[in-house]
Amino acid sequence: MDHKVIGKQFLWAGLLFLLFGGTLAMMIRWQWAFPGERVPLLGDIFLSRTGGRITPSNYNSLFTMHGLIMVFFAITPILIGSLGNFLIPLQIGARDMAFPLLNLLSFWTFLASQILVIISFFMDQGSGAAGWTTYAPLSTNIGTPGHGQTLVVCAIFVTGVASIMGGINYVTTVIRLRAPGMTYFRMPATVWSLWITAILNVLYVPVLGSAGLLLLLDRLFGTQFFIAGAAAVRGGGDPLLFQHLFWIFGHPEVYILILPAWGVVTDMVSFFSRKPAYFYKGSVYAMIIVAVMSGLVYGHHMFVSGMNPLLGQGFQLLTLLISVPAELLFLNWLHTMWKGSIRPTVPMLFALGTIFVFGLGGLTGLYLGTISTDLYLHDTMWVVGHFHLTMASAVFLGSFAAIYFWFPKMFGRTTNESLGRVHFWFSVTFLTLLFCGQLLAGYAGQQRRLYDPFQYTFLQHLLPLNRWTSYFAFLLALGQVPFIINFFKSLFAGQKAPSNPWEIGTLEWDIPSPPPYHNFEVVPHVVRGPHEFNNPEVKRALGRDWIGQAELLPDAENRQEAVAASAGKAD
Amino acid sequence: MGLSASQAPALPALLAAFANMASGRKGRMGMSRGGGPGSGGSSGTGGHSTLEGAEILAYRPPHERSEATAKLGMVLFLGSWAMMFGALFFAYGVMRSRAPAWPPIDQPRLPLATGIINTAVLACSSVLLFGALGAIRRNARAAASLLVGLTAVFGAAFLGLQMRSWSHMALAGFSPSSGPYASVFYGLTWLHAAHVVVGVLALGYLVLRTARGAYSAPRHLPIRLWSMYWHFVGVVWGLMFVLIYLV
């Protein structure tokens, strides 16, 4: 029931499903480069029934489950489940979560949902195939009658319950269990971001839950919430209702996923520039504003759903406004690095990579938030490229930054620096090339989700572009091998990590790696913020450029002695 | 920490996780109550005071703090669930705004009388639970277990009456697949009834615990938390009754 163990369990579960979701992505990319041809290596394992080829119905399952697995079963456990569980108590100076039992329950509930996903692949008509958004009526019995889809909807609901349990725990823990002196603005940005994320989870995941429940009622008990048209009785319900419910949750969800990465980046940038985070309160307020606004912009996912144009304009305005706090964060990151003594460690590289790809993703999003351009770009590969740059690239680079940074604390071993660098350069290069390739294809008019885009004459000339994009994807996959080697090698044969390898002042680096069962022998009394770097007084007194959050400066007498001693040395 | 897990009922385990905060902690609290620098939220204010090993392991925030923490958790949970029911009501609003006539003129009426009785039943049960909370605060354990038990009985009666309304409607040829009106009626009342089932099970568990003397005036957090849940479920029913039966 130890929060650190649960954090590690979430990490394992998430990484395993990341591998799984990535494998599905590779098969999709293969299909777009060599449509209908035998899939090498993977085909014999996963597609033996269809002779190693991807059929149209297989393909529907592939892209649906790639999206669902990545969003709900890979990113969520790694960033929120693992980081949140492991870091929140350590960084606020608590000995465990507020509700340890609920925490345990959250993990097992999550595991149950993963098992449901795996079972769904063995159903008669395959797994879910209605897209990761499970839009009705495609996701009702009319569109996807198989049990696979039902199980997947169940899995989403169950994982939602796990998220809510985790969220309640995180929110309560931060409010109630901060160590003495740990005021809200002395919390590291990572904790802030995880806390805001948890609040969003508690508020908006239940909306997805309600959509899932109504969909299950439709699928299992014959109600007609989302069925319209010929199959409907007495006019039936409204398929658009599902889109509303889904995106009321869905847009906060994208911030749920990116906020922890922002928090990690805010901390990393300060830690490895050896400078206090520039305008730290501003960064925090920016994250809060984004979180508040995230519930008000969801309509930009539905510009072409026939909504009232006036309503669309409102959503457009709010959508473009939400980029303002994000820009503040960017400026703060840049300003923190400005004239810092930057240490290009692996976590710092990944943090910089996050900033880069998130910048690209943010800029390409402006064209989707503006109605006039969205009308053309909607449902093209441009959308796919955009949200992969933000939700996939930025989020995963941020996750890797966090994994490399806290690995010593989690497992008590240090990771290999050069393998980490190889992993970083492969990842950032090919993530960028891969998703920029998709942006180009989308700009040229290639719709997303096509089984074989090249059956359309006007898309045939995009085959070389798609092939290149796929090669980049395969190289990206290859680039993850150093990570896997590094992870396991460090886990079993890495050097013993010192308690504070990065020379950072936040509370978790003040205790041994890995931390003992109850974390803090003496609950620390926090006296300063998380980013105290290059404070001249500290330098004079302690001779180093950092100081712990709970560390007291030697008192005046000692200081004078130290000054005298150093003066003596100078003589 | 198997001690709290063993007390958790299987079904309402989610909420039991909150409820067990107090009961599971009792034994440990006894140890740390002894005082010393380890007890109290301000432990470690001395900065570098050293504690004895036993005291370190027994460290827990004091009793009142942990109760407030559990209540906060329950409030967050209910807030979260309010969002879910809010979304369900939103769905109802969308369905209704699209319908040409609501309720459809040629479909059977909802059993209004049963609805009114049901609302009264749930309201009474909430009052009884208030009474139970007052009784346990006066240390009147027998009265408390009786009142909690009565609340559970009223909850079960609510479920029975709900089943009566469903079968009444089904006999009138009104099934879940009879269109949007039926979808809203069955879908929303089913989902609400599921929460009443959880509540009744939890109340039954509380009766057993209260009768065994597990709760007293200073320590009765599970009753407090489950009554928050129960009142919430009652309020949701009130809204549902007004919005679906009356308006």
JSON list of N, CA, C and O in Angstrom, two decimals, chain B residues 68-97:
[
{"chain": "B", "resi": 68, "resn": "ALA", "atom": "N", "xyz": [-11.12, 15.19, 9.12]},
{"chain": "B", "resi": 68, "resn": "ALA", "atom": "CA", "xyz": [-11.37, 16.27, 8.17]},
{"chain": "B", "resi": 68, "resn": "ALA", "atom": "C", "xyz": [-10.87, 15.88, 6.78]},
{"chain": "B", "resi": 68, "resn": "ALA", "atom": "O", "xyz": [-11.51, 16.18, 5.77]},
{"chain": "B", "resi": 69, "resn": "THR", "atom": "N", "xyz": [-9.74, 15.16, 6.74]},
{"chain": "B", "resi": 69, "resn": "THR", "atom": "CA", "xyz": [-9.20, 14.70, 5.46]},
{"chain": "B", "resi": 69, "resn": "THR", "atom": "C", "xyz": [-10.19, 13.75, 4.79]},
{"chain": "B", "resi": 69, "resn": "THR", "atom": "O", "xyz": [-10.47, 13.88, 3.59]},
{"chain": "B", "resi": 70, "resn": "ALA", "atom": "N", "xyz": [-10.72, 12.82, 5.56]},
{"chain": "B", "resi": 70, "resn": "ALA", "atom": "CA", "xyz": [-11.66, 11.86, 4.98]},
{"chain": "B", "resi": 70, "resn": "ALA", "atom": "C", "xyz": [-12.91, 12.57, 4.48]},
{"chain": "B", "resi": 70, "resn": "ALA", "atom": "O", "xyz": [-13.45, 12.25, 3.42]},
{"chain": "B", "resi": 71, "resn": "LYS", "atom": "N", "xyz": [-13.38, 13.58, 5.25]},
{"chain": "B", "resi": 71, "resn": "LYS", "atom": "CA", "xyz": [-14.57, 14.31, 4.81]},
{"chain": "B", "resi": 71, "resn": "LYS", "atom": "C", "xyz": [-14.29, 15.05, 3.52]},
{"chain": "B", "resi": 71, "resn": "LYS", "atom": "O", "xyz": [-15.13, 15.08, 2.60]},
{"chain": "B", "resi": 72, "resn": "LEU", "atom": "N", "xyz": [-13.10, 15.64, 3.43]},
{"chain": "B", "resi": 72, "resn": "LEU", "atom": "CA", "xyz": [-12.74, 16.34, 2.19]},
{"chain": "B", "resi": 72, "resn": "LEU", "atom": "C", "xyz": [-12.76, 15.37, 1.02]},
{"chain": "B", "resi": 72, "resn": "LEU", "atom": "O", "xyz": [-13.28, 15.69, -0.06]},
{"chain": "B", "resi": 73, "resn": "GLY", "atom": "N", "xyz": [-12.21, 14.17, 1.25]},
{"chain": "B", "resi": 73, "resn": "GLY", "atom": "CA", "xyz": [-12.23, 13.17, 0.19]},
{"chain": "B", "resi": 73, "resn": "GLY", "atom": "C", "xyz": [-13.64, 12.85, -0.24]},
{"chain": "B", "resi": 73, "resn": "GLY", "atom": "O", "xyz": [-13.94, 12.76, -1.43]},
{"chain": "B", "resi": 74, "resn": "MET", "atom": "N", "xyz": [-14.55, 12.71, 0.74]},
{"chain": "B", "resi": 74, "resn": "MET", "atom": "CA", "xyz": [-15.94, 12.40, 0.42]},
{"chain": "B", "resi": 74, "resn": "MET", "atom": "C", "xyz": [-16.59, 13.55, -0.35]},
{"chain": "B", "resi": 74, "resn": "MET", "atom": "O", "xyz": [-17.33, 13.32, -1.31]},
{"chain": "B", "resi": 75, "resn": "VAL", "atom": "N", "xyz": [-16.29, 14.78, 0.07]},
{"chain": "B", "resi": 75, "resn": "VAL", "atom": "CA", "xyz": [-16.86, 15.94, -0.63]},
{"chain": "B", "resi": 75, "resn": "VAL", "atom": "C", "xyz": [-16.38, 15.94, -2.08]},
{"chain": "B", "resi": 75, "resn": "VAL", "atom": "O", "xyz": [-17.18, 16.15, -3.02]},
{"chain": "B", "resi": 76, "resn": "LEU", "atom": "N", "xyz": [-15.09, 15.65, -2.30]},
{"chain": "B", "resi": 76, "resn": "LEU", "atom": "CA", "xyz": [-14.57, 15.61, -3.67]},
{"chain": "B", "resi": 76, "resn": "LEU", "atom": "C", "xyz": [-15.25, 14.52, -4.47]},
{"chain": "B", "resi": 76, "resn": "LEU", "atom": "O", "xyz": [-15.63, 14.71, -5.63]},
{"chain": "B", "resi": 77, "resn": "PHE", "atom": "N", "xyz": [-15.42, 13.36, -3.82]},
{"chain": "B", "resi": 77, "resn": "PHE", "atom": "CA", "xyz": [-16.07, 12.25, -4.52]},
{"chain": "B", "resi": 77, "resn": "PHE", "atom": "C", "xyz": [-17.49, 12.63, -4.92]},
{"chain": "B", "resi": 77, "resn": "PHE", "atom": "O", "xyz": [-17.91, 12.42, -6.06]},
{"chain": "B", "resi": 78, "resn": "LEU", "atom": "N", "xyz": [-18.22, 13.23, -3.97]},
{"chain": "B", "resi": 78, "resn": "LEU", "atom": "CA", "xyz": [-19.60, 13.60, -4.29]},
{"chain": "B", "resi": 78, "resn": "LEU", "atom": "C", "xyz": [-19.64, 14.71, -5.34]},
{"chain": "B", "resi": 78, "resn": "LEU", "atom": "O", "xyz": [-20.53, 14.70, -6.20]},
{"chain": "B", "resi": 79, "resn": "GLY", "atom": "N", "xyz": [-18.68, 15.63, -5.28]},
{"chain": "B", "resi": 79, "resn": "GLY", "atom": "CA", "xyz": [-18.62, 16.66, -6.31]},
{"chain": "B", "resi": 79, "resn": "GLY", "atom": "C", "xyz": [-18.42, 16.04, -7.68]},
{"chain": "B", "resi": 79, "resn": "GLY", "atom": "O", "xyz": [-19.07, 16.40, -8.66]},
{"chain": "B", "resi": 80, "resn": "SER", "atom": "N", "xyz": [-17.52, 15.05, -7.71]},
{"chain": "B", "resi": 80, "resn": "SER", "atom": "CA", "xyz": [-17.24, 14.36, -8.95]},
{"chain": "B", "resi": 80, "resn": "SER", "atom": "C", "xyz": [-18.49, 13.65, -9.46]},
{"chain": "B", "resi": 80, "resn": "SER", "atom": "O", "xyz": [-18.85, 13.75, -10.63]},
{"chain": "B", "resi": 81, "resn": "TRP", "atom": "N", "xyz": [-19.19, 13.00, -8.53]},
{"chain": "B", "resi": 81, "resn": "TRP", "atom": "CA", "xyz": [-20.40, 12.28, -8.94]},
{"chain": "B", "resi": 81, "resn": "TRP", "atom": "C", "xyz": [-21.51, 13.25, -9.32]},
{"chain": "B", "resi": 81, "resn": "TRP", "atom": "O", "xyz": [-22.35, 12.94, -10.17]},
{"chain": "B", "resi": 82, "resn": "ALA", "atom": "N", "xyz": [-21.51, 14.43, -8.71]},
{"chain": "B", "resi": 82, "resn": "ALA", "atom": "CA", "xyz": [-22.49, 15.43, -9.12]},
{"chain": "B", "resi": 82, "resn": "ALA", "atom": "C", "xyz": [-22.26, 15.82, -10.57]},
{"chain": "B", "resi": 82, "resn": "ALA", "atom": "O", "xyz": [-23.22, 16.04, -11.33]},
{"chain": "B", "resi": 83, "resn": "MET", "atom": "N", "xyz": [-20.99, 15.88, -10.97]},
{"chain": "B", "resi": 83, "resn": "MET", "atom": "CA", "xyz": [-20.71, 16.16, -12.39]},
{"chain": "B", "resi": 83, "resn": "MET", "atom": "C", "xyz": [-21.30, 15.06, -13.27]},
{"chain": "B", "resi": 83, "resn": "MET", "atom": "O", "xyz": [-21.82, 15.33, -14.35]},
{"chain": "B", "resi": 84, "resn": "MET", "atom": "N", "xyz": [-21.20, 13.81, -12.80]},
{"chain": "B", "resi": 84, "resn": "MET", "atom": "CA", "xyz": [-21.72, 12.73, -13.62]},
{"chain": "B", "resi": 84, "resn": "MET", "atom": "C", "xyz": [-23.24, 12.83, -13.76]},
{"chain": "B", "resi": 84, "resn": "MET", "atom": "O", "xyz": [-23.78, 12.76, -14.86]},
{"chain": "B", "resi": 85, "resn": "PHE", "atom": "N", "xyz": [-23.92, 13.07, -12.62]},
{"chain": "B", "resi": 85, "resn": "PHE", "atom": "CA", "xyz": [-25.38, 13.21, -12.71]},
{"chain": "B", "resi": 85, "resn": "PHE", "atom": "C", "xyz": [-25.74, 14.47, -13.48]},
{"chain": "B", "resi": 85, "resn": "PHE", "atom": "O", "xyz": [-26.74, 14.50, -14.22]},
{"chain": "B", "resi": 86, "resn": "GLY", "atom": "N", "xyz": [-24.92, 15.51, -13.33]},
{"chain": "B", "resi": 86, "resn": "GLY", "atom": "CA", "xyz": [-25.15, 16.73, -14.11]},
{"chain": "B", "resi": 86, "resn": "GLY", "atom": "C", "xyz": [-25.11, 16.43, -15.60]},
{"chain": "B", "resi": 86, "resn": "GLY", "atom": "O", "xyz": [-25.97, 16.89, -16.36]},
{"chain": "B", "resi": 87, "resn": "ALA", "atom": "N", "xyz": [-24.13, 15.62, -16.01]},
{"chain": "B", "resi": 87, "resn": "ALA", "atom": "CA", "xyz": [-24.02, 15.26, -17.41]},
{"chain": "B", "resi": 87, "resn": "ALA", "atom": "C", "xyz": [-25.22, 14.44, -17.85]},
{"chain": "B", "resi": 87, "resn": "ALA", "atom": "O", "xyz": [-25.72, 14.60, -18.97]},
{"chain": "B", "resi": 88, "resn": "LEU", "atom": "N", "xyz": [-25.72, 13.58, -16.96]},
{"chain": "B", "resi": 88, "resn": "LEU", "atom": "CA", "xyz": [-26.91, 12.79, -17.31]},
{"chain": "B", "resi": 88, "resn": "LEU", "atom": "C", "xyz": [-28.12, 13.70, -17.50]},
{"chain": "B", "resi": 88, "resn": "LEU", "atom": "O", "xyz": [-28.91, 13.53, -18.43]},
{"chain": "B", "resi": 89, "resn": "PHE", "atom": "N", "xyz": [-28.25, 14.70, -16.61]},
{"chain": "B", "resi": 89, "resn": "PHE", "atom": "CA", "xyz": [-29.37, 15.64, -16.76]},
{"chain": "B", "resi": 89, "resn": "PHE", "atom": "C", "xyz": [-29.22, 16.46, -18.03]},
{"chain": "B", "resi": 89, "resn": "PHE", "atom": "O", "xyz": [-30.20, 16.79, -18.70]},
{"chain": "B", "resi": 90, "resn": "PHE", "atom": "N", "xyz": [-27.96, 16.78, -18.37]},
{"chain": "B", "resi": 90, "resn": "PHE", "atom": "CA", "xyz": [-27.70, 17.50, -19.62]},
{"chain": "B", "resi": 90, "resn": "PHE", "atom": "C", "xyz": [-28.17, 16.65, -20.80]},
{"chain": "B", "resi": 90, "resn": "PHE", "atom": "O", "xyz": [-28.85, 17.14, -21.72]},
{"chain": "B", "resi": 91, "resn": "ALA", "atom": "N", "xyz": [-27.84, 15.34, -20.75]},
{"chain": "B", "resi": 91, "resn": "ALA", "atom": "CA", "xyz": [-28.27, 14.44, -21.81]},
{"chain": "B", "resi": 91, "resn": "ALA", "atom": "C", "xyz": [-29.80, 14.45, -21.92]},
{"chain": "B", "resi": 91, "resn": "ALA", "atom": "O", "xyz": [-30.37, 14.52, -23.01]},
{"chain": "B", "resi": 92, "resn": "TYR", "atom": "N", "xyz": [-30.45, 14.42, -20.75]},
{"chain": "B", "resi": 92, "resn": "TYR", "atom": "CA", "xyz": [-31.91, 14.46, -20.72]},
{"chain": "B", "resi": 92, "resn": "TYR", "atom": "C", "xyz": [-32.42, 15.74, -21.37]},
{"chain": "B", "resi": 92, "resn": "TYR", "atom": "O", "xyz": [-33.34, 15.72, -22.20]},
{"chain": "B", "resi": 93, "resn": "GLY", "atom": "N", "xyz": [-31.78, 16.86, -21.04]},
{"chain": "B", "resi": 93, "resn": "GLY", "atom": "CA", "xyz": [-32.20, 18.14, -21.62]},
{"chain": "B", "resi": 93, "resn": "GLY", "atom": "C", "xyz": [-32.10, 18.12, -23.13]},
{"chain": "B", "resi": 93, "resn": "GLY", "atom": "O", "xyz": [-33.02, 18.57, -23.84]},
{"chain": "B", "resi": 94, "resn": "VAL", "atom": "N", "xyz": [-30.98, 17.56, -23.65]},
{"chain": "B", "resi": 94, "resn": "VAL", "atom": "CA", "xyz": [-30.82, 17.51, -25.11]},
{"chain": "B", "resi": 94, "resn": "VAL", "atom": "C", "xyz": [-31.90, 16.64, -25.73]},
{"chain": "B", "resi": 94, "resn": "VAL", "atom": "O", "xyz": [-32.54, 17.01, -26.71]},
{"chain": "B", "resi": 95, "resn": "MET", "atom": "N", "xyz": [-32.14, 15.46, -25.12]},
{"chain": "B", "resi": 95, "resn": "MET", "atom": "CA", "xyz": [-33.17, 14.56, -25.66]},
{"chain": "B", "resi": 95, "resn": "MET", "atom": "C", "xyz": [-34.52, 15.26, -25.69]},
{"chain": "B", "resi": 95, "resn": "MET", "atom": "O", "xyz": [-35.27, 15.16, -26.66]},
{"chain": "B", "resi": 96, "resn": "ARG", "atom": "N", "xyz": [-34.80, 15.95, -24.59]},
{"chain": "B", "resi": 96, "resn": "ARG", "atom": "CA", "xyz": [-36.12, 16.57, -24.48]},
{"chain": "B", "resi": 96, "resn": "ARG", "atom": "C", "xyz": [-36.28, 17.71, -25.47]},
{"chain": "B", "resi": 96, "resn": "ARG", "atom": "O", "xyz": [-37.34, 17.90, -26.06]},
{"chain": "B", "resi": 97, "resn": "SER", "atom": "N", "xyz": [-35.19, 18.48, -25.66]},
{"chain": "B", "resi": 97, "resn": "SER", "atom": "CA", "xyz": [-35.29, 19.63, -26.56]},
{"chain": "B", "resi": 97, "resn": "SER", "atom": "C", "xyz": [-35.50, 19.17, -28.00]},
{"chain": "B", "resi": 97, "resn": "SER", "atom": "O", "xyz": [-36.00, 19.93, -28.83]}
]
